[in-house]
Amino acid sequence: MAKKNEILSRKLRMGMVGGGPTAFIGEVHRKAIRLDGEIELVAGAFDIDPKQSRKMGRMLYLPKKRAYNTYQDMIAGELALPVGERIDFVSITTPNSSHFPIAKAFLEAGFHVVCEKPMTMDVKEAVKLKEIVKKTRKIFMLTHTYTGFPMVKLAKDLVADGKLGKVHKVIVQYHQGWLMRALEKSGQQQAAWRTDPKQAGAAGCMGDIGTHAANLAEYVSGLSIKELCADLTPFVKGRKLDDDGNVLLHFNKGAKGVLTASQVQVGHDNDLAIWVYGENGSLEWHQEHPNQLLVKPIDAPKEIWERGNGYVEAASPAAAKNSRLPGGHPEAYIEAFANLYMRAGEAIRARVAGKKADPLSLDFPTVTDGVSGMKFIEAVVKSKGKWTKIK
Ligand code: NAD
């Protein structure tokens, strides 16, 4: 879209779909891109209600003509601009049911795409989207946020470097309690679509946060889930989709594990945590204390690794690249999103300029992770207590 080398000497231009005045995650994305000053938001179709989209445009001080009524108007409007003014990529932060049509339309119009998870409504759409990404040769980044944390990258590198020896067990959990009340009945926006199969997809809690846990387990361990046995429950009366689930996992290379995800575990906020066990030691990371990684060698005292220290950077170039502050000044959720945007931005610049991207720049979740996530969701819903293969 943009000219070859000019993309190397300016900020990347982003458009956003979703993220209206009452939305949750769109504003987090906007805060994340402001952190490094490499990307500017120049256009958007921010809300399903065109009036709210225009209002959001005013709140963001955008020119009137770039706060569009619909995403289709945004594609037409951006294509009508001179090449040097158009967006380079779009960020999709709408509920799950619209990810596929919006991503497809922007890719086919020639734009790179950042997309929220779960990627699509089913495996069929996910596979189709992967084909479209391949055909259009565009960068596609899926915002599995937790892979953007530096200490998660350190954990991945320690496992890959053999610090734990052969991994035989992975435990991962994502526990929340905010849906114990039927908030959807009072019209609470974020609860309403998450509990509606037409907007959320085949799974509730498992699609919303179980996929994050599955992605984290595969990313850190370097293994992939090959079969699972799941027990999903909607505990809140009248709910059509699960708000809780317990899953046994079989990974490749003989490793086994357990994944639990819940939005009705009262007392938990965003309690995502992972434990990886190998023959020579284990490690442990908690999202609510993200600047520390616990490493427990089999025959030595427990170690607390703290982000921002030279020994972390020496062990993991990826942790170093995705860290901004010295140790003791905490980094967390917004920085993790910013890391995903920084890496995808570097990949977009390299792709447009026809240059080879640094391998560390390509360390972000892609359409392939999106396909895995949809296969995970399909299998946990299908399982109903029986072992179910993931192909
Ligand atoms: P939300 O309801 O708060 O916001 C959704 C926004 O999208 C609203 O402004 C809505 O009007 C707008 N919208 C809906 N359809 C649209 C359309 N066709 N065109 C333009 N705008 C449209 O939802 P949310 O909680 O922000 O979640 C949005 C997405 O982000 C979901 O897919 C969710 O799974 C994902 N999410 C990811 C994370 C993460 O950590 N990566 C966290 C929360 C949510």
CSV table of C-alpha atoms and ligand atoms in Angstrom, one decimal:
chain,number,residue,atom,x,y,z
A,1,MET,CA,0.0,0.0,0.0
A,2,ALA,CA,2.5,2.6,1.1
A,3,LYS,CA,5.7,3.2,-1.0
A,4,LYS,CA,8.6,0.9,-0.3
A,5,ASN,CA,11.1,2.9,1.8
A,6,GLU,CA,9.1,5.8,3.0
A,7,ILE,CA,7.5,3.6,5.6
A,8,LEU,CA,10.8,3.4,7.4
A,9,SER,CA,10.9,7.2,8.0
A,10,ARG,CA,7.5,7.9,9.6
A,11,LYS,CA,5.0,6.6,12.1
A,12,LEU,CA,2.8,3.8,11.0
A,13,ARG,CA,-0.8,4.8,10.5
A,14,MET,CA,-3.5,2.7,12.2
A,15,GLY,CA,-7.2,2.6,11.8
A,16,MET,CA,-9.4,0.9,14.4
A,17,VAL,CA,-12.7,-1.0,14.2
A,18,GLY,CA,-14.5,-1.1,17.6
A,19,GLY,CA,-13.3,0.7,20.7
A,20,GLY,CA,-16.3,3.1,21.0
A,21,PRO,CA,-17.0,5.3,24.0
A,22,THR,CA,-18.3,2.5,26.2
A,23,ALA,CA,-15.9,-0.3,25.0
A,24,PHE,CA,-13.2,-2.0,27.1
A,25,ILE,CA,-10.3,-3.2,25.1
A,26,GLY,CA,-10.1,-0.6,22.2
A,27,GLU,CA,-8.9,2.0,24.7
A,28,VAL,CA,-6.3,-0.4,26.0
A,29,HIS,CA,-5.0,-0.8,22.4
A,30,ARG,CA,-4.9,3.0,22.0
A,31,LYS,CA,-3.0,3.5,25.2
A,32,ALA,CA,-0.5,0.8,24.1
A,33,ILE,CA,0.3,2.3,20.7
A,34,ARG,CA,0.9,5.7,22.4
A,35,LEU,CA,3.6,4.2,24.6
A,36,ASP,CA,6.3,4.0,22.1
A,37,GLY,CA,5.3,6.7,19.6
A,38,GLU,CA,5.9,4.4,16.6
A,39,ILE,CA,2.2,4.2,15.6
A,40,GLU,CA,-0.5,6.9,15.3
A,41,LEU,CA,-4.3,6.4,15.2
A,42,VAL,CA,-5.6,8.3,12.2
A,43,ALA,CA,-9.0,6.8,11.4
A,44,GLY,CA,-11.7,4.5,12.8
A,45,ALA,CA,-15.2,3.0,12.6
A,46,PHE,CA,-15.4,2.8,16.4
A,47,ASP,CA,-18.8,1.7,17.2
A,48,ILE,CA,-21.7,-0.4,15.9
A,49,ASP,CA,-23.8,2.9,16.3
A,50,PRO,CA,-22.5,5.4,13.7
A,51,LYS,CA,-23.3,8.3,16.1
A,52,GLN,CA,-21.1,6.8,18.8
A,53,SER,CA,-18.4,6.2,16.2
A,54,ARG,CA,-18.4,9.9,15.3
A,55,LYS,CA,-18.5,10.8,19.0
A,56,MET,CA,-15.4,8.7,19.6
A,57,GLY,CA,-13.7,10.4,16.6
A,58,ARG,CA,-14.3,13.8,18.3
A,59,MET,CA,-13.0,12.4,21.7
A,60,LEU,CA,-9.8,11.4,19.9
A,61,TYR,CA,-9.5,14.7,18.0
A,62,LEU,CA,-9.6,13.0,14.6
A,63,PRO,CA,-10.6,14.9,11.5
A,64,LYS,CA,-14.3,14.5,11.0
A,65,LYS,CA,-14.0,12.7,7.7
A,66,ARG,CA,-11.9,9.9,9.3
A,67,ALA,CA,-14.4,8.9,11.9
A,68,TYR,CA,-16.4,6.6,9.7
A,69,ASN,CA,-20.0,5.3,10.2
A,70,THR,CA,-19.1,1.7,9.3
A,71,TYR,CA,-16.0,-0.4,8.6
A,72,GLN,CA,-17.1,-0.7,4.9
A,73,ASP,CA,-17.1,3.1,4.7
A,74,MET,CA,-13.7,3.2,6.3
A,75,ILE,CA,-12.3,0.9,3.6
A,76,ALA,CA,-13.8,2.9,0.8
A,77,GLY,CA,-12.8,6.2,2.4
A,78,GLU,CA,-9.2,5.2,3.0
A,79,LEU,CA,-8.8,3.8,-0.5
A,80,ALA,CA,-10.1,7.1,-1.9
A,81,LEU,CA,-7.2,9.0,-0.1
A,82,PRO,CA,-3.7,9.4,-1.7
A,83,VAL,CA,-1.5,6.4,-0.9
A,84,GLY,CA,0.7,8.6,1.4
A,85,GLU,CA,-2.2,9.4,3.7
A,86,ARG,CA,-4.0,6.0,4.0
A,87,ILE,CA,-3.8,3.8,7.0
A,88,ASP,CA,-1.2,1.1,6.9
A,89,PHE,CA,-3.1,-1.4,9.1
A,90,VAL,CA,-6.3,-1.8,10.9
A,91,SER,CA,-6.9,-3.0,14.5
A,92,ILE,CA,-10.1,-5.0,15.1
A,93,THR,CA,-11.4,-4.8,18.6
A,94,THR,CA,-15.1,-5.7,18.1
A,95,PRO,CA,-16.9,-8.7,19.6
A,96,ASN,CA,-15.9,-12.1,18.2
A,97,SER,CA,-18.7,-12.6,15.6
A,98,SER,CA,-17.4,-9.7,13.4
A,99,HIS,CA,-13.7,-10.5,13.5
A,100,PHE,CA,-13.7,-12.7,10.3
A,101,PRO,CA,-15.8,-10.5,7.9
A,102,ILE,CA,-13.8,-7.3,9.0
A,103,ALA,CA,-10.4,-9.0,8.8
A,104,LYS,CA,-11.2,-10.5,5.4
A,105,ALA,CA,-12.4,-7.2,4.0
A,106,PHE,CA,-9.4,-5.2,5.1
A,107,LEU,CA,-6.9,-7.9,4.0
A,108,GLU,CA,-8.5,-8.1,0.6
A,109,ALA,CA,-8.4,-4.3,0.3
A,110,GLY,CA,-4.6,-4.4,0.9
A,111,PHE,CA,-4.3,-3.5,4.6
A,112,HIS,CA,-2.3,-5.3,7.3
A,113,VAL,CA,-4.4,-6.5,10.2
A,114,VAL,CA,-4.2,-6.7,14.0
A,115,CYS,CA,-7.1,-8.7,15.4
A,116,GLU,CA,-8.5,-9.5,18.8
A,117,LYS,CA,-9.0,-13.1,19.9
A,118,PRO,CA,-10.7,-15.5,19.6
A,119,MET,CA,-9.9,-15.0,16.0
A,120,THR,CA,-13.2,-16.2,14.4
A,121,MET,CA,-16.4,-18.0,15.2
A,122,ASP,CA,-15.3,-21.5,14.1
A,123,VAL,CA,-12.4,-23.5,12.6
A,124,LYS,CA,-13.8,-23.2,9.1
A,125,GLU,CA,-13.6,-19.4,9.2
A,126,ALA,CA,-10.2,-19.6,10.9
A,127,VAL,CA,-8.7,-21.8,8.1
A,128,LYS,CA,-10.2,-19.5,5.4
A,129,LEU,CA,-8.7,-16.5,7.1
A,130,LYS,CA,-5.3,-18.2,7.1
A,131,GLU,CA,-5.6,-18.8,3.4
A,132,ILE,CA,-6.5,-15.1,2.8
A,133,VAL,CA,-3.5,-13.9,4.9
A,134,LYS,CA,-1.2,-16.2,2.8
A,135,LYS,CA,-2.7,-15.0,-0.5
A,136,THR,CA,-2.7,-11.3,0.3
A,137,ARG,CA,0.8,-11.5,1.8
A,138,LYS,CA,-0.2,-9.2,4.6
A,139,ILE,CA,1.0,-9.2,8.2
A,140,PHE,CA,-1.6,-10.6,10.6
A,141,MET,CA,-1.2,-10.2,14.4
A,142,LEU,CA,-3.5,-11.8,16.9
A,143,THR,CA,-3.6,-10.1,20.3
A,144,HIS,CA,-2.9,-13.0,22.6
A,145,THR,CA,-1.7,-10.4,25.1
A,146,TYR,CA,0.2,-12.6,27.5
A,147,THR,CA,2.8,-13.7,25.1
A,148,GLY,CA,3.9,-10.0,25.1
A,149,PHE,CA,5.1,-10.1,28.7
A,150,PRO,CA,9.0,-10.2,29.0
A,151,MET,CA,9.0,-12.8,31.8
A,152,VAL,CA,6.8,-15.1,29.7
A,153,LYS,CA,9.4,-14.7,26.9
A,154,LEU,CA,12.1,-15.5,29.5
A,155,ALA,CA,10.2,-18.6,30.6
A,156,LYS,CA,9.8,-19.8,27.0
A,157,ASP,CA,13.6,-19.3,26.4
A,158,LEU,CA,14.6,-21.1,29.6
A,159,VAL,CA,12.4,-24.1,28.6
A,160,ALA,CA,13.8,-24.1,25.0
A,161,ASP,CA,17.4,-23.9,26.3
A,162,GLY,CA,16.8,-27.0,28.4
A,163,LYS,CA,17.0,-25.4,31.9
A,164,LEU,CA,14.1,-27.7,33.1
A,165,GLY,CA,15.1,-30.8,31.0
A,166,LYS,CA,12.4,-32.7,29.3
A,167,VAL,CA,9.0,-31.2,30.1
A,168,HIS,CA,6.4,-33.7,31.3
A,169,LYS,CA,3.6,-31.6,32.8
A,170,VAL,CA,2.0,-28.2,32.3
A,171,ILE,CA,-0.6,-26.7,34.6
A,172,VAL,CA,-2.3,-23.5,33.4
A,173,GLN,CA,-5.2,-21.5,34.9
A,174,TYR,CA,-7.2,-18.4,34.0
A,175,HIS,CA,-9.6,-17.6,36.9
A,176,GLN,CA,-12.0,-14.7,37.1
A,177,GLY,CA,-15.1,-14.2,39.2
A,178,TRP,CA,-16.9,-11.2,37.6
A,179,LEU,CA,-19.6,-13.2,35.8
A,180,MET,CA,-20.9,-14.9,39.0
A,181,ARG,CA,-23.8,-12.5,38.8
A,182,ALA,CA,-25.9,-12.5,35.6
A,183,LEU,CA,-24.7,-9.1,34.5
A,184,GLU,CA,-26.0,-9.8,31.0
A,185,LYS,CA,-29.6,-9.5,32.4
A,186,SER,CA,-29.0,-5.9,33.3
A,187,GLY,CA,-27.6,-5.2,29.8
A,188,GLN,CA,-23.9,-4.8,30.9
A,189,GLN,CA,-22.3,-4.5,27.5
A,190,GLN,CA,-19.3,-6.7,28.0
A,191,ALA,CA,-21.3,-9.5,29.7
A,192,ALA,CA,-24.2,-9.3,27.2
A,193,TRP,CA,-22.2,-10.3,24.1
A,194,ARG,CA,-19.9,-12.7,25.9
A,195,THR,CA,-22.9,-14.8,27.0
A,196,ASP,CA,-24.6,-14.7,23.6
A,197,PRO,CA,-23.6,-17.6,21.3
A,198,LYS,CA,-24.4,-15.5,18.2
A,199,GLN,CA,-21.8,-13.0,19.2
A,200,ALA,CA,-19.3,-15.0,21.3
A,201,GLY,CA,-19.3,-18.3,19.4
A,202,ALA,CA,-19.6,-21.9,20.6
A,203,ALA,CA,-17.8,-21.3,23.9
A,204,GLY,CA,-18.2,-18.7,26.6
A,205,CYS,CA,-15.5,-18.6,29.2
A,206,MET,CA,-13.3,-21.1,27.3
A,207,GLY,CA,-13.4,-18.9,24.2
A,208,ASP,CA,-12.9,-15.7,26.1
A,209,ILE,CA,-10.1,-16.7,28.5
A,210,GLY,CA,-9.5,-20.4,28.1
A,211,THR,CA,-7.9,-19.7,24.7
A,212,HIS,CA,-5.5,-17.3,26.3
A,213,ALA,CA,-4.5,-20.1,28.8
A,214,ALA,CA,-4.1,-22.6,26.0
A,215,ASN,CA,-2.0,-20.2,23.9
A,216,LEU,CA,0.2,-19.4,26.9
A,217,ALA,CA,0.8,-23.1,27.7
A,218,GLU,CA,1.8,-23.8,24.1
A,219,TYR,CA,4.0,-20.7,23.8
A,220,VAL,CA,5.9,-21.3,27.0
A,221,SER,CA,6.3,-25.1,26.7
A,222,GLY,CA,7.0,-25.1,23.0
A,223,LEU,CA,4.5,-28.1,22.9
A,224,SER,CA,1.2,-28.4,21.2
A,225,ILE,CA,-2.1,-29.8,22.6
A,226,LYS,CA,-3.0,-32.9,20.7
A,227,GLU,CA,-6.0,-34.2,22.6
A,228,LEU,CA,-8.1,-33.1,25.5
A,229,CYS,CA,-11.0,-34.1,27.8
A,230,ALA,CA,-13.2,-31.3,28.9
A,231,ASP,CA,-16.0,-30.7,31.4
A,232,LEU,CA,-17.7,-27.3,30.8
A,233,THR,CA,-20.5,-25.9,32.9
A,234,PRO,CA,-22.7,-22.8,32.7
A,235,PHE,CA,-23.2,-22.4,36.5
A,236,VAL,CA,-25.3,-19.3,36.3
A,237,LYS,CA,-28.9,-20.1,35.7
A,238,GLY,CA,-30.2,-19.4,32.2
A,239,ARG,CA,-26.8,-19.0,30.6
A,240,LYS,CA,-26.3,-20.9,27.3
A,241,LEU,CA,-22.5,-20.9,27.3
A,242,ASP,CA,-20.0,-22.2,29.8
A,243,ASP,CA,-18.8,-19.8,32.5
A,244,ASP,CA,-16.5,-22.5,33.9
A,245,GLY,CA,-14.4,-25.4,32.6
A,246,ASN,CA,-11.8,-28.0,33.6
A,247,VAL,CA,-9.7,-29.7,30.9
A,248,LEU,CA,-7.2,-32.5,30.9
A,249,LEU,CA,-4.5,-32.1,28.2
A,250,HIS,CA,-2.3,-34.4,26.2
A,251,PHE,CA,0.6,-32.5,24.5
A,252,ASN,CA,2.9,-33.9,21.9
A,253,LYS,CA,6.2,-35.5,23.1
A,254,GLY,CA,4.2,-37.3,25.9
A,255,ALA,CA,3.6,-34.3,28.1
A,256,LYS,CA,0.4,-34.0,30.0
A,257,GLY,CA,-1.4,-31.1,31.7
A,258,VAL,CA,-4.4,-29.5,33.2
A,259,LEU,CA,-6.2,-26.2,32.1
A,260,THR,CA,-8.9,-24.6,34.2
A,261,ALA,CA,-10.7,-21.4,33.2
A,262,SER,CA,-13.6,-19.8,35.1
A,263,GLN,CA,-15.5,-16.5,35.2
A,264,VAL,CA,-17.4,-17.6,38.3
A,265,GLN,CA,-14.5,-18.2,40.7
A,266,VAL,CA,-15.4,-15.4,43.1
A,267,GLY,CA,-12.4,-13.7,44.6
A,268,HIS,CA,-10.3,-14.0,41.4
A,269,ASP,CA,-9.7,-11.0,39.1
A,270,ASN,CA,-7.3,-11.9,36.3
A,271,ASP,CA,-5.6,-14.9,37.9
A,272,LEU,CA,-3.8,-16.3,34.9
A,273,ALA,CA,-0.9,-18.5,36.0
A,274,ILE,CA,1.3,-21.3,34.5
A,275,TRP,CA,3.5,-24.0,36.0
A,276,VAL,CA,5.8,-26.0,33.8
A,277,TYR,CA,7.5,-29.1,35.2
A,278,GLY,CA,10.5,-30.8,33.7
A,279,GLU,CA,12.9,-33.6,34.9
A,280,ASN,CA,15.5,-31.1,36.2
A,281,GLY,CA,13.3,-28.3,37.6
A,282,SER,CA,10.1,-26.3,37.2
A,283,LEU,CA,9.0,-22.7,36.7
A,284,GLU,CA,6.0,-20.6,37.6
A,285,TRP,CA,4.6,-17.3,36.4
A,286,HIS,CA,1.6,-15.3,37.6
A,287,GLN,CA,0.0,-12.5,35.5
A,288,GLU,CA,-0.9,-10.6,38.6
A,289,HIS,CA,2.8,-10.5,39.5
A,290,PRO,CA,4.2,-10.3,36.0
A,291,ASN,CA,7.7,-8.9,36.7
A,292,GLN,CA,8.8,-12.1,38.5
A,293,LEU,CA,9.5,-15.6,37.3
A,294,LEU,CA,10.0,-18.4,39.8
A,295,VAL,CA,12.5,-21.1,38.8
A,296,LYS,CA,12.9,-24.2,41.0
A,297,PRO,CA,15.9,-26.4,40.1
A,298,ILE,CA,15.7,-30.0,41.4
A,299,ASP,CA,18.8,-29.9,43.5
A,300,ALA,CA,19.3,-26.2,44.3
A,301,PRO,CA,17.4,-23.4,46.1
A,302,LYS,CA,14.4,-21.7,44.5
A,303,GLU,CA,15.3,-18.7,42.3
A,304,ILE,CA,13.2,-15.4,41.9
A,305,TRP,CA,14.1,-13.8,38.5
A,306,GLU,CA,13.1,-10.1,38.4
A,307,ARG,CA,12.5,-8.3,35.1
A,308,GLY,CA,14.8,-5.5,34.1
A,309,ASN,CA,18.0,-7.1,35.4
A,310,GLY,CA,21.1,-8.0,33.3
A,311,TYR,CA,20.9,-11.7,34.1
A,312,VAL,CA,17.4,-11.8,32.6
A,313,GLU,CA,18.6,-10.0,29.5
A,314,ALA,CA,21.6,-12.3,29.2
A,315,ALA,CA,19.3,-15.4,29.3
A,316,SER,CA,16.7,-14.1,26.9
A,317,PRO,CA,17.2,-11.5,24.1
A,318,ALA,CA,13.4,-11.6,23.6
A,319,ALA,CA,12.8,-10.6,27.2
A,320,ALA,CA,15.4,-7.8,26.8
A,321,LYS,CA,13.8,-6.5,23.6
A,322,ASN,CA,10.3,-6.5,25.2
A,323,SER,CA,11.3,-4.6,28.3
A,324,ARG,CA,11.4,-0.8,28.8
A,325,LEU,CA,12.3,0.0,32.4
A,326,PRO,CA,14.9,-1.0,35.0
A,327,GLY,CA,14.0,-3.6,37.5
A,328,GLY,CA,11.8,-2.5,40.4
A,329,HIS,CA,9.6,-0.2,38.2
A,330,PRO,CA,6.8,-2.6,37.3
A,331,GLU,CA,5.7,-3.2,33.7
A,332,ALA,CA,2.4,-5.0,33.0
A,333,TYR,CA,-0.7,-5.3,30.8
A,334,ILE,CA,-0.4,-2.1,28.6
A,335,GLU,CA,3.3,-2.7,28.0
A,336,ALA,CA,2.5,-6.3,26.9
A,337,PHE,CA,0.0,-5.0,24.3
A,338,ALA,CA,2.6,-2.3,23.3
A,339,ASN,CA,5.2,-5.1,22.8
A,340,LEU,CA,2.8,-7.0,20.4
A,341,TYR,CA,2.2,-3.7,18.5
A,342,MET,CA,6.0,-2.9,18.4
A,343,ARG,CA,6.8,-6.3,17.0
A,344,ALA,CA,4.0,-6.3,14.4
A,345,GLY,CA,4.9,-2.8,13.4
A,346,GLU,CA,8.5,-3.9,12.8
A,347,ALA,CA,7.2,-6.8,10.7
A,348,ILE,CA,4.9,-4.4,8.7
A,349,ARG,CA,7.8,-2.0,8.0
A,350,ALA,CA,10.1,-4.8,6.9
A,351,ARG,CA,7.4,-6.4,4.7
A,352,VAL,CA,6.6,-3.1,2.9
A,353,ALA,CA,10.3,-2.1,2.5
A,354,GLY,CA,11.1,-5.6,1.1
A,355,LYS,CA,13.6,-6.2,3.9
A,356,LYS,CA,14.1,-9.3,6.0
A,357,ALA,CA,12.6,-8.9,9.5
A,358,ASP,CA,14.7,-9.6,12.6
A,359,PRO,CA,13.5,-12.9,14.0
A,360,LEU,CA,12.8,-11.2,17.3
A,361,SER,CA,10.4,-8.9,15.5
A,362,LEU,CA,8.4,-11.9,14.3
A,363,ASP,CA,7.8,-13.1,17.8
A,364,PHE,CA,4.1,-12.3,18.0
A,365,PRO,CA,0.9,-14.4,17.7
A,366,THR,CA,-0.2,-14.9,14.1
A,367,VAL,CA,-3.1,-16.4,12.2
A,368,THR,CA,-1.7,-19.9,12.8
A,369,ASP,CA,-2.1,-19.3,16.6
A,370,GLY,CA,-5.7,-18.2,15.7
A,371,VAL,CA,-6.4,-21.5,14.0
A,372,SER,CA,-5.0,-23.4,17.0
A,373,GLY,CA,-7.2,-21.4,19.3
A,374,MET,CA,-10.3,-22.2,17.3
A,375,LYS,CA,-9.4,-25.9,17.2
A,376,PHE,CA,-9.0,-25.8,21.0
A,377,ILE,CA,-12.5,-24.1,21.4
A,378,GLU,CA,-14.1,-26.6,19.0
A,379,ALA,CA,-12.6,-29.6,20.9
A,380,VAL,CA,-13.5,-28.4,24.4
A,381,VAL,CA,-17.1,-27.9,23.3
A,382,LYS,CA,-17.3,-31.2,21.5
A,383,SER,CA,-15.6,-33.2,24.3
A,384,LYS,CA,-18.3,-33.4,26.9
A,385,GLY,CA,-16.1,-35.6,29.1
A,386,LYS,CA,-14.7,-37.7,26.3
A,387,TRP,CA,-11.1,-37.6,25.0
A,388,THR,CA,-11.2,-35.5,21.8
A,389,LYS,CA,-8.4,-35.2,19.2
A,390,ILE,CA,-7.1,-31.9,17.9
A,391,LYS,CA,-6.0,-32.3,14.3
B,1,NAD,P1,-16.8,-4.2,24.1
B,1,NAD,O1,-18.3,-4.6,24.1
B,1,NAD,O2,-16.4,-3.5,25.3
B,1,NAD,O3,-16.5,-3.3,22.9
B,1,NAD,C1,-16.8,-3.7,21.6
B,1,NAD,C2,-16.8,-2.5,20.7
B,1,NAD,O4,-17.0,-2.9,19.3
B,1,NAD,C3,-18.0,-1.5,21.0
B,1,NAD,O5,-17.6,-0.2,20.9
B,1,NAD,C4,-19.0,-1.8,19.8
B,1,NAD,O6,-19.9,-0.8,19.5
B,1,NAD,C5,-18.0,-2.1,18.7
B,1,NAD,N1,-18.5,-2.8,17.5
B,1,NAD,C6,-19.3,-3.9,17.5
B,1,NAD,N2,-19.5,-4.3,16.2
B,1,NAD,C7,-18.9,-3.3,15.4
B,1,NAD,C8,-18.8,-3.1,14.0
B,1,NAD,N3,-19.4,-4.0,13.2
B,1,NAD,N4,-18.2,-2.1,13.6
B,1,NAD,C9,-17.6,-1.2,14.5
B,1,NAD,N5,-17.7,-1.3,15.8
B,1,NAD,C10,-18.3,-2.4,16.3
B,1,NAD,O7,-16.0,-5.5,24.0
B,1,NAD,P2,-14.5,-5.8,24.6
B,1,NAD,O8,-14.6,-6.3,25.9
B,1,NAD,O9,-13.7,-4.6,24.3
B,1,NAD,O10,-14.0,-7.0,23.6
B,1,NAD,C11,-13.8,-6.8,22.2
B,1,NAD,C12,-12.9,-7.9,21.7
B,1,NAD,O11,-11.7,-7.9,22.4
B,1,NAD,C13,-13.5,-9.4,21.9
B,1,NAD,O12,-13.2,-10.2,20.8
B,1,NAD,C14,-12.7,-9.9,23.1
B,1,NAD,O13,-12.6,-11.3,23.2
B,1,NAD,C15,-11.4,-9.2,23.0
B,1,NAD,N6,-10.7,-8.9,24.2
B,1,NAD,C16,-9.4,-9.3,24.3
B,1,NAD,C17,-8.7,-9.0,25.5
B,1,NAD,C18,-7.2,-9.4,25.5
B,1,NAD,O14,-6.6,-9.4,26.6
B,1,NAD,N7,-6.5,-9.6,24.4
B,1,NAD,C19,-9.3,-8.5,26.6
B,1,NAD,C20,-10.6,-8.1,26.5
B,1,NAD,C21,-11.3,-8.4,25.3
